[in-house]
Coordinates of C-alpha atoms in Angstrom, one line a residue:
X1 CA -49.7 -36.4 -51.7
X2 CA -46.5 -35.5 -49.6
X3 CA -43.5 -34.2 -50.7
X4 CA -40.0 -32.9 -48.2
X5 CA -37.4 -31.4 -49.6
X6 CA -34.6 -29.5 -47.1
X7 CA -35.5 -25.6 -46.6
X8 CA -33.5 -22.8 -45.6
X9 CA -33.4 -23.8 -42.3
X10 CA -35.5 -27.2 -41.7
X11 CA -37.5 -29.2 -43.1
X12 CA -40.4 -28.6 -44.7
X13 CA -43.0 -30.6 -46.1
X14 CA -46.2 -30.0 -48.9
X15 CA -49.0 -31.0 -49.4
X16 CA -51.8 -31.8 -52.1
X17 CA -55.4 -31.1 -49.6
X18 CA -58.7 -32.0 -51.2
X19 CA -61.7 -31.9 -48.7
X20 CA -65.2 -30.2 -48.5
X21 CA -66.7 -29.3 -45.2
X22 CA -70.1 -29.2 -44.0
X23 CA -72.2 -26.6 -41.0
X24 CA -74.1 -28.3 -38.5
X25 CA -75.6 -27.6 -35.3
X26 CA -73.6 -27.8 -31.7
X27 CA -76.2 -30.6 -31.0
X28 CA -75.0 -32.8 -34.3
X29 CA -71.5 -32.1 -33.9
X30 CA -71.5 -34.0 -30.0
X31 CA -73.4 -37.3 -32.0
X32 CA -71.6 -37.5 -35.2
X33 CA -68.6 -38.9 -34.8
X34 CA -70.8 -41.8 -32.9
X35 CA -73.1 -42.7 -35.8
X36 CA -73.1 -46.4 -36.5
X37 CA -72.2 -45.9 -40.4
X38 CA -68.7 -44.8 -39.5
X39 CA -67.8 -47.5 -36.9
X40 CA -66.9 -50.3 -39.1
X41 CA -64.8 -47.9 -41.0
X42 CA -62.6 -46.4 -38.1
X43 CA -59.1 -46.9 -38.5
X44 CA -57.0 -46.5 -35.4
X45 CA -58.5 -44.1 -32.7
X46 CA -59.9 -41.0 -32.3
X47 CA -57.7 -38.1 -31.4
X48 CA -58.1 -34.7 -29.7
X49 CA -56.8 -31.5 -30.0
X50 CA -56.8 -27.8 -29.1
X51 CA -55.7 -26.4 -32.8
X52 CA -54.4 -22.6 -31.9
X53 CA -53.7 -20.6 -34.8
X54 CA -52.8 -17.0 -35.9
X55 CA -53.2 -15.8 -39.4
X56 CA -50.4 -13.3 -40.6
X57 CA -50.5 -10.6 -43.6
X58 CA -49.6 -7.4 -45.0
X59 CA -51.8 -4.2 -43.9
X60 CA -53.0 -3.9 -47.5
X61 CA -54.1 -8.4 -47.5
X62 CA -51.4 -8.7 -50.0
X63 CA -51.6 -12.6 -49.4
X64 CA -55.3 -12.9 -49.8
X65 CA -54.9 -10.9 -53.0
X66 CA -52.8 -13.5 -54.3
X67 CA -54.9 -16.4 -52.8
X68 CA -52.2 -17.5 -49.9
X69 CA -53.2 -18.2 -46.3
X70 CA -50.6 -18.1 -44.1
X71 CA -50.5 -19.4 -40.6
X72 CA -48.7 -20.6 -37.6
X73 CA -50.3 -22.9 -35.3
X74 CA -49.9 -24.0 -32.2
X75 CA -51.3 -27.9 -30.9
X76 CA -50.2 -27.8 -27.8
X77 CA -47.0 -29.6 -28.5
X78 CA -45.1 -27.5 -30.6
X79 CA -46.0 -24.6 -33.3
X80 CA -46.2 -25.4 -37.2
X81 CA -46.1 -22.3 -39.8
X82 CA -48.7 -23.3 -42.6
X83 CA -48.7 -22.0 -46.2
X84 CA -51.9 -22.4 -47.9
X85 CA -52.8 -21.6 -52.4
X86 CA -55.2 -23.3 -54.1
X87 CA -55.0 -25.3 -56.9
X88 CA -57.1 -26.8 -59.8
X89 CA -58.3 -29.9 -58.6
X90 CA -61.4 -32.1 -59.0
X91 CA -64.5 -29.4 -59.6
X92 CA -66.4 -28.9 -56.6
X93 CA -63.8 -29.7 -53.9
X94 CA -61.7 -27.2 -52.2
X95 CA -57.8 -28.5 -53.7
X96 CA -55.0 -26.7 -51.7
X97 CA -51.3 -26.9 -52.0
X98 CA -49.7 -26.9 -48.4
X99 CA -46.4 -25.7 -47.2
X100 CA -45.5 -26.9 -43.5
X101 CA -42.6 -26.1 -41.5
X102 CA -42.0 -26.4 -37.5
X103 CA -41.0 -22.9 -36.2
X104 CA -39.7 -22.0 -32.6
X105 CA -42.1 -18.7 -32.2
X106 CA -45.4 -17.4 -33.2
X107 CA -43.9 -15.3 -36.2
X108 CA -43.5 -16.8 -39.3
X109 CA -40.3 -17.2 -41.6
X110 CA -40.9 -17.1 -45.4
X111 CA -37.4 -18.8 -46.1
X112 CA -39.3 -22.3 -44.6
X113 CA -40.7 -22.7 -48.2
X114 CA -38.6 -23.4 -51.4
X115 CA -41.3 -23.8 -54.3
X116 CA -40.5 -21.0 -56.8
X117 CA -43.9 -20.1 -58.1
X118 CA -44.6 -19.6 -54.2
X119 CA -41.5 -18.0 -53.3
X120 CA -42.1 -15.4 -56.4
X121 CA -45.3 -14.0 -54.8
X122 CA -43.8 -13.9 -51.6
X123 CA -40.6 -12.2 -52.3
X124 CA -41.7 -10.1 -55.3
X125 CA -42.2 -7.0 -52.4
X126 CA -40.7 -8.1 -49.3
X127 CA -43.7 -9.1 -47.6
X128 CA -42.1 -10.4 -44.6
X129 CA -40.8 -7.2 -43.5
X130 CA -44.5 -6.0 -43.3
X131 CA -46.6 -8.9 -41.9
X132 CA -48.8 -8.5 -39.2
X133 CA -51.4 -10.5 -37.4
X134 CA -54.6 -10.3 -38.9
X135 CA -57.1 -12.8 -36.9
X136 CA -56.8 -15.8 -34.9
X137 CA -58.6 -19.3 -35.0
X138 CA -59.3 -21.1 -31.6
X139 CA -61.2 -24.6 -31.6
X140 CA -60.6 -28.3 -30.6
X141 CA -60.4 -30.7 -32.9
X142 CA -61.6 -34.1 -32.6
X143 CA -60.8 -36.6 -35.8
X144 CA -61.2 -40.6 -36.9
X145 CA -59.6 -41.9 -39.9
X146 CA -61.6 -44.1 -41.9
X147 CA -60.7 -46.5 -44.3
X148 CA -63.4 -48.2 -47.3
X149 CA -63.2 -50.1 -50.2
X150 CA -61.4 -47.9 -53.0
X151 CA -60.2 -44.7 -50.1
X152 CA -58.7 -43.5 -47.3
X153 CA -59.8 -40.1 -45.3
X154 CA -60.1 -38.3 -41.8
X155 CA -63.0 -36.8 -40.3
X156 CA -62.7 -33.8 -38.1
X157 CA -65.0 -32.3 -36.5
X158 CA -64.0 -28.9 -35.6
X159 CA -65.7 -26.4 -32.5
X160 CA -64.5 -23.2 -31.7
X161 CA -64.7 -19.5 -32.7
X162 CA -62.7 -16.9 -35.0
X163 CA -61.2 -14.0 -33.1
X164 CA -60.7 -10.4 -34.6
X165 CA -61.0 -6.9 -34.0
X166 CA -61.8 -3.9 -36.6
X167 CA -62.1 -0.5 -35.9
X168 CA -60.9 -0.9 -32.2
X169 CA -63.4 -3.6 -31.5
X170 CA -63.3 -7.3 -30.7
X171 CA -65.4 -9.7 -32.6
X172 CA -65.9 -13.2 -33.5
X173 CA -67.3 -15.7 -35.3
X174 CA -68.0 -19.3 -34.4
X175 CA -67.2 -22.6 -35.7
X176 CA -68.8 -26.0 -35.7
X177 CA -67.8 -27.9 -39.2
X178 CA -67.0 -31.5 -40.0
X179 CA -64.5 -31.6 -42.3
X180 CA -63.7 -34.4 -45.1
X181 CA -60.0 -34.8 -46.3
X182 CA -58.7 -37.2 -48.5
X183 CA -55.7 -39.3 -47.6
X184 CA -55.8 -41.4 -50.7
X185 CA -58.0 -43.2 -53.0
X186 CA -61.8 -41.7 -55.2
X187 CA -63.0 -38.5 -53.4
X188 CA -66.4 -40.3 -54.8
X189 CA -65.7 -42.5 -51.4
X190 CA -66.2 -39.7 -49.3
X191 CA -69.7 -38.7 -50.9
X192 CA -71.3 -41.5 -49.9
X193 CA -70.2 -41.1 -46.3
X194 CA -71.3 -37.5 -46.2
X195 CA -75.2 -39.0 -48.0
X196 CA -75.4 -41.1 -45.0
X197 CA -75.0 -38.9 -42.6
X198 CA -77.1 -36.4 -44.4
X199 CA -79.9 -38.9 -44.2
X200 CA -79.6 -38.7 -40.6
X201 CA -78.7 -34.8 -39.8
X202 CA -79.1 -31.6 -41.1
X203 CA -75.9 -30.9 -42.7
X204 CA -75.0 -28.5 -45.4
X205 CA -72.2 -28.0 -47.7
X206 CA -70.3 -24.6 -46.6
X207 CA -67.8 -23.6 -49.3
X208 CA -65.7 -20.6 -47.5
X209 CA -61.9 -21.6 -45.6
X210 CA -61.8 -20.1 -42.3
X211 CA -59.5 -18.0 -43.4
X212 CA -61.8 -16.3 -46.0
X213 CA -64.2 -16.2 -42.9
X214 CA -61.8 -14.6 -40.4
X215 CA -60.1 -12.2 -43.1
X216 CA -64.1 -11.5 -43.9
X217 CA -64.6 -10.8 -40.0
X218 CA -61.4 -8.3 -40.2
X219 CA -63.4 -6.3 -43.2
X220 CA -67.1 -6.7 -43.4
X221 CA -66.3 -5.4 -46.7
X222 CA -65.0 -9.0 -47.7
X223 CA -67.7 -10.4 -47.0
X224 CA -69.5 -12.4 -49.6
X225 CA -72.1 -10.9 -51.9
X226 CA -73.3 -11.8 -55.0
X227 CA -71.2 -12.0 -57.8
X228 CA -72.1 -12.6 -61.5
X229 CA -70.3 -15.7 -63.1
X230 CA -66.3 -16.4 -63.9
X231 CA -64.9 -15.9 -67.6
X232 CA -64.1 -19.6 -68.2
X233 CA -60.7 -20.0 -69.7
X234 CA -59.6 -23.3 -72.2
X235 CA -56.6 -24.0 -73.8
X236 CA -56.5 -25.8 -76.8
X237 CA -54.2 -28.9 -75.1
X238 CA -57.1 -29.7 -72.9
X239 CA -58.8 -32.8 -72.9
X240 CA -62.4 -33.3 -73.3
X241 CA -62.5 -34.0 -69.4
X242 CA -60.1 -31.3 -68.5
X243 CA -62.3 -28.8 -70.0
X244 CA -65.4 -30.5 -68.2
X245 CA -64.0 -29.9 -65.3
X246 CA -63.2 -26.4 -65.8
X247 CA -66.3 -25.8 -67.0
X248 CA -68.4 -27.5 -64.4
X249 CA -66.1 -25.7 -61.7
X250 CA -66.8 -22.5 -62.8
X251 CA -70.5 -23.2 -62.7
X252 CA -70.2 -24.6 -59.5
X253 CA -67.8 -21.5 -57.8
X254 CA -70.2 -19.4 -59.4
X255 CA -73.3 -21.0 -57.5
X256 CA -71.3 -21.3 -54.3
X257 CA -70.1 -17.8 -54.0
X258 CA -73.7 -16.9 -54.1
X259 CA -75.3 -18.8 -51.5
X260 CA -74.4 -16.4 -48.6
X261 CA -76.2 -13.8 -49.8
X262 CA -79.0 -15.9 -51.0
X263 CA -79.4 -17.1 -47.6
X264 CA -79.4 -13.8 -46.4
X265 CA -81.8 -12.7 -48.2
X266 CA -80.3 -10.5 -50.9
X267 CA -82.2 -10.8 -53.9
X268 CA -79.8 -10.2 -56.4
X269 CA -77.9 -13.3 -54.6
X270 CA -81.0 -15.4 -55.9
X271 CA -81.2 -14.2 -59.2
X272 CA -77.2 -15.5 -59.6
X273 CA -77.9 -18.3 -57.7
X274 CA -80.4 -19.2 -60.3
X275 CA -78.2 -18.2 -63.4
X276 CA -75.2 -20.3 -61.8
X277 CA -78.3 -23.4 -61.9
X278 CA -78.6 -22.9 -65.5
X279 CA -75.1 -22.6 -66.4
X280 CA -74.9 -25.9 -65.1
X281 CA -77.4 -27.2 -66.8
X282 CA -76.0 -26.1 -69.8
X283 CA -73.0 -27.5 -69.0
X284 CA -74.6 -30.8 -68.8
X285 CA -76.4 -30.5 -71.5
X286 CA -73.0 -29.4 -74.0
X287 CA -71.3 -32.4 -72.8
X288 CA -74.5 -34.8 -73.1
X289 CA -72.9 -37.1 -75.6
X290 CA -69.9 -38.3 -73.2
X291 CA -72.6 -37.9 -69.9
X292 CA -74.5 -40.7 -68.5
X293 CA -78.0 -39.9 -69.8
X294 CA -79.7 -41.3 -66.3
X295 CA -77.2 -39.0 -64.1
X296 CA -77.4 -36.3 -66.4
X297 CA -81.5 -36.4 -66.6
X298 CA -81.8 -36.6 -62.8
X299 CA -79.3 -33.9 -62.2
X300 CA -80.8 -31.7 -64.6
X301 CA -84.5 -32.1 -63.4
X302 CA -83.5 -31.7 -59.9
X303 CA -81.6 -27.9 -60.5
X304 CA -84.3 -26.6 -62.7
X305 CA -86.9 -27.9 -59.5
X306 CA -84.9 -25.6 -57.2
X307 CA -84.3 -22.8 -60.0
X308 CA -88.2 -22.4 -60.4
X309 CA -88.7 -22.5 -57.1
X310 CA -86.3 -19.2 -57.2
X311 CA -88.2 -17.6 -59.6
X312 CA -90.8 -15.5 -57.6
X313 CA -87.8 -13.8 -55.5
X314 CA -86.6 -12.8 -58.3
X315 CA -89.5 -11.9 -60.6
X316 CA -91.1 -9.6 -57.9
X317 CA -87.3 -8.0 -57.3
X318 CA -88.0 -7.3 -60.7
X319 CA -90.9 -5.9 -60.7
X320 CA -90.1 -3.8 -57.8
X321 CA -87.0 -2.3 -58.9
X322 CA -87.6 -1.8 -62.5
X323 CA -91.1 -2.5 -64.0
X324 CA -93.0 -0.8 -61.2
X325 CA -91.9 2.8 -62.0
X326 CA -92.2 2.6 -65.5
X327 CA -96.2 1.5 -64.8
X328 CA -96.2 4.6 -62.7
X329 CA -95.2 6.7 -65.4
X330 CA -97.7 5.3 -67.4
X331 CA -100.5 6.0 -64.7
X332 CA -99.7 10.1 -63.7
X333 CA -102.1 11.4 -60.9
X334 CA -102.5 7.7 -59.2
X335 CA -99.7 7.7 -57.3
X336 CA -102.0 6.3 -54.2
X337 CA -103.2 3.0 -56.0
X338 CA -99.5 2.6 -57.6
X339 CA -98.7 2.8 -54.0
X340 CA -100.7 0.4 -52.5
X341 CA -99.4 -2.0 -55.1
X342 CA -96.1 -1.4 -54.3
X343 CA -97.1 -2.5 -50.6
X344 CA -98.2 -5.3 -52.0
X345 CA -94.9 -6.5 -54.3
X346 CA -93.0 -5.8 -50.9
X347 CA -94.9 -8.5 -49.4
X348 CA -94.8 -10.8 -52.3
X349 CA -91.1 -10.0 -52.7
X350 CA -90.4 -10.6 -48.7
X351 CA -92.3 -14.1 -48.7
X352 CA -90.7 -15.0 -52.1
X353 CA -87.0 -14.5 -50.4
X354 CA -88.1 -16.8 -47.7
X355 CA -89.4 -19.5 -49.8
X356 CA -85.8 -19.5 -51.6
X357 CA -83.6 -19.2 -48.7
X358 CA -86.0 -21.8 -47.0
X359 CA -85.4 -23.9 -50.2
X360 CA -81.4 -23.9 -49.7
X361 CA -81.3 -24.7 -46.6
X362 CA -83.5 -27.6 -47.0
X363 CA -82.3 -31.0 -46.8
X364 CA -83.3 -31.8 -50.5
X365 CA -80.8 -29.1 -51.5
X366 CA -78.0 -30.3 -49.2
X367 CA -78.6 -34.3 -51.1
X368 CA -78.5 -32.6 -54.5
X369 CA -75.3 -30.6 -53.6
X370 CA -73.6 -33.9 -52.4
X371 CA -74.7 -36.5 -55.1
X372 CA -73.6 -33.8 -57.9
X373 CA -70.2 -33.4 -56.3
X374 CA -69.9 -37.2 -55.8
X375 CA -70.9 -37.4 -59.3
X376 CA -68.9 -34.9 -61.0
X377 CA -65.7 -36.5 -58.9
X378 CA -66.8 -40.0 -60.5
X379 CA -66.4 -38.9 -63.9
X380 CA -63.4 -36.9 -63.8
X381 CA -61.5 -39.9 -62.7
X382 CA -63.5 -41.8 -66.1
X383 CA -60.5 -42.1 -68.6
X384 CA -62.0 -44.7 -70.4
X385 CA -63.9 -43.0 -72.5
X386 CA -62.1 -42.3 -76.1
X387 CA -63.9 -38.8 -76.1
X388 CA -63.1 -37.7 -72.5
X389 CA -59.4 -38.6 -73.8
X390 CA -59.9 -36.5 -77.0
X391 CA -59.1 -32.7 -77.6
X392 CA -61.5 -30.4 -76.5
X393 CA -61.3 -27.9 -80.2
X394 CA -63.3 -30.9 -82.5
X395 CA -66.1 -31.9 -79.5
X396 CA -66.4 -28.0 -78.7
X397 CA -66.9 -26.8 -82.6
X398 CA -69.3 -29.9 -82.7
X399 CA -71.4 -28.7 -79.4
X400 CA -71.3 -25.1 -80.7
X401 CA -73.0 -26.2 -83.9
X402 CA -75.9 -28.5 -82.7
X403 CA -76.6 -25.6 -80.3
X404 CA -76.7 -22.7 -82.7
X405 CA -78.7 -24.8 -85.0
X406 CA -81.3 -25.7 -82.7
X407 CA -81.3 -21.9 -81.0
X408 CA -82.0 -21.0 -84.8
X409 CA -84.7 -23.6 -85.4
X410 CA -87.8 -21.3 -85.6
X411 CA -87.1 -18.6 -87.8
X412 CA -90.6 -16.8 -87.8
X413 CA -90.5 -13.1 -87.1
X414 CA -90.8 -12.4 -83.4
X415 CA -93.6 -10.1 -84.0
X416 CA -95.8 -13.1 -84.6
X417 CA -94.9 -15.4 -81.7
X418 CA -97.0 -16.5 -79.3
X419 CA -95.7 -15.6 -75.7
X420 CA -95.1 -19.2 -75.1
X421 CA -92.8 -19.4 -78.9
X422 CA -90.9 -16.1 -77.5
X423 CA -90.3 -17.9 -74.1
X424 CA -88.4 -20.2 -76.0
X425 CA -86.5 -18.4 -78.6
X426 CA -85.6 -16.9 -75.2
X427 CA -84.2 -20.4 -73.8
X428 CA -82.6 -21.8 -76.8
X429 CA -80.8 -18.6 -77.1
X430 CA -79.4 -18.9 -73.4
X431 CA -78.3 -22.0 -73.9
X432 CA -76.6 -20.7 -77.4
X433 CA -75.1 -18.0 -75.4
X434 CA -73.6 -20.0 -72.7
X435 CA -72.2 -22.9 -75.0
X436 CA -70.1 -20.2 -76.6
X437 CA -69.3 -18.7 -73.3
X438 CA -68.5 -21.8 -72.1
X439 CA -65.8 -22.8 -75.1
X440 CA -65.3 -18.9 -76.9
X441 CA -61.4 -18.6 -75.1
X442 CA -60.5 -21.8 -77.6
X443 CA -61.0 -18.9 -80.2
X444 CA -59.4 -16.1 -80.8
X445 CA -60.0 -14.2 -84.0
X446 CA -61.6 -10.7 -84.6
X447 CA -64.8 -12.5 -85.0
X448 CA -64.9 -13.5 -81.5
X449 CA -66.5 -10.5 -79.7
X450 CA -68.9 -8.9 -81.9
X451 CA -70.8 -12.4 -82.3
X452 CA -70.6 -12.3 -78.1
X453 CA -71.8 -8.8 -78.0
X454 CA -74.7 -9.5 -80.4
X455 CA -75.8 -12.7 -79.0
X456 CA -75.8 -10.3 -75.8
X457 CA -77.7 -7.5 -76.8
X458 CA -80.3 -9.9 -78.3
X459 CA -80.7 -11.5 -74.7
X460 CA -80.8 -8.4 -73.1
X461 CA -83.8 -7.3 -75.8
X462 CA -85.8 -10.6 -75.3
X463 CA -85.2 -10.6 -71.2
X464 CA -86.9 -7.2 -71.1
X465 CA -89.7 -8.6 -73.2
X466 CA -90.1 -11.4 -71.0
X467 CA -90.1 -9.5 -67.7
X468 CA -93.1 -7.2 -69.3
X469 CA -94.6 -10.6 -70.1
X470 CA -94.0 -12.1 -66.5
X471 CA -95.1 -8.6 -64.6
X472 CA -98.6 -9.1 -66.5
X473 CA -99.2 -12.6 -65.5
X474 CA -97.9 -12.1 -61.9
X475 CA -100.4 -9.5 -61.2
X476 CA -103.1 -12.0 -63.1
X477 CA -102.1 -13.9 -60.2
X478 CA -102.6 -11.7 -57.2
X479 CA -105.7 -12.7 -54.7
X480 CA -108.2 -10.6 -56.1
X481 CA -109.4 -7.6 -54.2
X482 CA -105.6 -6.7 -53.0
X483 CA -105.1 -4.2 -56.7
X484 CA -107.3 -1.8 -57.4
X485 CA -108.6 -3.3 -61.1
X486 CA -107.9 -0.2 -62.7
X487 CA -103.9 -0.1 -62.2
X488 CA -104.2 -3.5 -63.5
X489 CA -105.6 -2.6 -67.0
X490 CA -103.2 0.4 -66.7
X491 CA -100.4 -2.7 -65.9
X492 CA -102.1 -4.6 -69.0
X493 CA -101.9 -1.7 -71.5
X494 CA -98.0 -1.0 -70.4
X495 CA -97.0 -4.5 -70.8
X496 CA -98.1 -4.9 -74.3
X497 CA -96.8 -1.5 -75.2
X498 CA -93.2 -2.3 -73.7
X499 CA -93.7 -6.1 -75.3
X500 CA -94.2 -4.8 -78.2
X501 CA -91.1 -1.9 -78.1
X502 CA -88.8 -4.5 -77.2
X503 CA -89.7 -7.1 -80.4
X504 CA -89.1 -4.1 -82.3
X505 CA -85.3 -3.7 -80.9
X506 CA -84.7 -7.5 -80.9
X507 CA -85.8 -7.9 -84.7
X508 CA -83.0 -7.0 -86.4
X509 CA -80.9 -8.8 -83.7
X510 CA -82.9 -11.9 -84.2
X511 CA -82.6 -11.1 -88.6
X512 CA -78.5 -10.6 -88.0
X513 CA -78.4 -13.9 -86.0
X514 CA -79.7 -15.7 -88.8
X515 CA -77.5 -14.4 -91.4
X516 CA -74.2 -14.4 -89.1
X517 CA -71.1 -16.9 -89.7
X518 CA -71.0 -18.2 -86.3
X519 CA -66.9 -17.4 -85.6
X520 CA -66.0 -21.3 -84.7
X521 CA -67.1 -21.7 -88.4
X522 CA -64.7 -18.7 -89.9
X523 CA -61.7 -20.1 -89.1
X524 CA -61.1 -16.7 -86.5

């Protein structure tokens, strides 16, 4: 969408961006503009350009605080000052708002933008008066339009580098991303593009601006690491859809902001990596009755392949950081066999963090990541259906009950389960726990966060059971002659002790569940 309206001194113009981009090799990026999929869709032809621009902000980042990039860019023919803020769009894409204006130098003039929600942040302490370049963005540019049946949309391909300097130093960063913008039309359209050429090259969705990148070159500090998930916020005059989309796009940001670290091996990145998979799938699963149930099915299966294949990263970071020094303690005067075992969880840990970076970057991953996103887009544009339509208060108090009465299902004493019956009171209650995450701002009564804080301390109680649980079978599972056998009884008699501490705690959590009027019930 474009809209003009005169400035303070010409005219500027905004726009409504939504696009993802995708990494690929130096090699891809000289072929896939070529690829015989995208011929019959060219519209017009190519063009080139060497896209020169300089990003400007306060000492302290007050712009990226308040999520505005701003820029002026030079193409060789002129120079164009760029305002950049997100905005709520379709989950999964990257929605910007965009405020251009032609300028004369290479310092940019605020008074070029006239939208009051924008001008507030930028006037509300004189930012002008202390802007500064920050980092600079040099590549060429070389884009097709393409038109198909149902959407219109340009395809840049974009190789260059990012150029900063901290602490008296220069550095940079390169770029080589192809970037999908809608010009019109279902963002589904651009999906199937981006599945074709996936089949062909190894692409991968990359989820960070090149200004987060370059202000994340300026401060190493910036740069991503993991990060647990976003409170979701609904208002009661959402839709059914609305709040889908909210609720999905959380789950997706969440797993997004992780992969970074995840590829670079942080473990902790993993672990929310894998939480953000099963937020999502809980999200699929709360909004099953307006869902596809073949879309739904597939996309389930397909994140809780990838989130087991997680697992050992995390389960030996586990062990490692936390479950290893209470065996210890339990084992005085053996400190060389406790060390030689933790020799061997390094190992385990190190080739566990390979298997899940190597999993991400895997072509499966990248097909997932697409076909979700294409599907997601797909049914936010679905207004025909008379729930997606409806108010989001009714379908959420209806999801919150089915969930709380099947987390409640099995009422036995924990005591007497099986390991297999805990492991599940374990997963209906995550999926109780993220339901009401998902759809607890609708309410607002004093009920609210003691029934979050219990449903929390009861997860917390049956998580530490199950990692005593998991550290016994993991060590089951060791090639045999790697642990001495004795530290492995020792492991044995701890885990069962610890299991059965923790049942102990969690028991009157688990009794106070059961008696508890859930708060969507009180009225609160």
């Amino acid at each position: 969408m474009v809209f003009g309206e005169a400035g303070w001194f010409n005219f500027y113009v905004m726009y409504e961006e939504t696009e993802f981009k995708l990494s690929l090799s130096p090699s891809v990026a000289d072929r896939i503009l070529s690829h015989k999929v995208l011929k019959p869709l060219r519209k017009g032809r190519p063009t080139k350009s060497h896209l020169i621009s300089t990003y400007f902000d306060t000492p302290r980042h007050a712009l990226r605080k308040s999520e505005i990039a701003l820029r002026v860019r030079s193409n060789g023919n002129g120079r164009k000052q760029t305002i950049k803020a997100p905005f709520q769009g379709p989950a999964g894409l990257q929605n910007f708002r965009e405020w251009t204006v032609d300028v004369n130098d290479n310092f940019p003039d605020l008074r070029a933008v006239d939208d009051p929600a924008i001008v507030r942040k930028l006037y509300r302490r004189r930012y002008e008066k202390r802007l500064g370049p920050v980092f600079t963005t040099d590549f060429k540019r070389e884009a097709i339009r393409l038109r198909t049946a149902g959407a219109e949309f340009e395809l840049a391909v974009d190789r260059g580098e990012i150029l900063a300097e901290t602490l008296g130093v220069s550095v940079s960063e390169p770029i080589c991303e192809v970037e999908f913008e809608l010009l019109s039309g279902d963002p589904a359209r651009m999906f199937d593009i981006a599945l074709e050429l996936c089949e062909a090259y190894d692409l991968r969705l990359t989820h960070l601006t090149k200004a987060q990148r370059g202000y994340a070159l300026v401060r190493p500090s910036l740069r991503p690491k993991p990060v647990k998930a976003p409170k979701i916020l609904l208002s009661e005059e959402m839709s059914v859809a609305e709040a889908f989309n909210s609720i999905i796009g959380g789950s997706l940001e969440h797993m997004f902001a992780n992969e970074i670290p995840t590829l670079e091996g942080k473990a902790e990145g993993v672990h929310q990596t894998r939480v953000a998979m099963r937020r999502l799938r809980a999200a699929l699963r709360a909004f099953k009755k307006v869902l596809p149930y073949d879309k739904r099915k597939a996309f389930n299966g397909e994140f809780r392949w990838f989130q087991q294949r997680l697992a050992p990263a995390r389960d030996w970071q586990v062990f490692l950081g936390e479950t290893l020094q209470k065996i210890a303690a339990s084992a005085p005067g053996d400190e060389q066999a406790v060390e030689r075992l933790r020799r061997v969880a390094r190992v385990e840990r190190r080739r566990a963090v390979g298997d899940a970076v190597a999993y991400l970057e895997s072509r499966r991953y990248a097909r997932l990541l697409l076909q979700f996103e294409r599907w997601i887009a797909s049914v936010g544009r679905d207004k025909g259906s008379r729930v997606l339509r409806g108010s989001v208060n009714p379908f959420a108090k209806s999801v919150l009950g089915r969930t709380w009465r099947y987390f409640l299902e099995d009422r036995r004493p924990l005591s007497r389960l099986a390991d297999e019956d805990l492991h599940e009171i374990r997963k209906r209650g995550k999926k109780a726990r993220y339901a009401t995450q998902f759809f607890s701002s609708l309410w607002d009564g004093p009920a609210v966060e003691p029934f979050m804080k219990l449903m929390g301390r009861f997860q917390d109680s049956m998580g530490k059971t199950n990692d005593a649980i998991v550290a016994r079978h993991m060590l089951a599972a060791v090639k045999p002659g790697r642990i001495d056998p004795l530290l492995i009884r020792l492991a044995q008699d701890w885990s069962q002790a610890r299991i059965r501490k923790c049942l102990r705690a969690a028991q009157p959590q688990w009794r106070r569940l059961g008696r508890i009027e859930p708060f969507w019930e009180t009225g609160d």
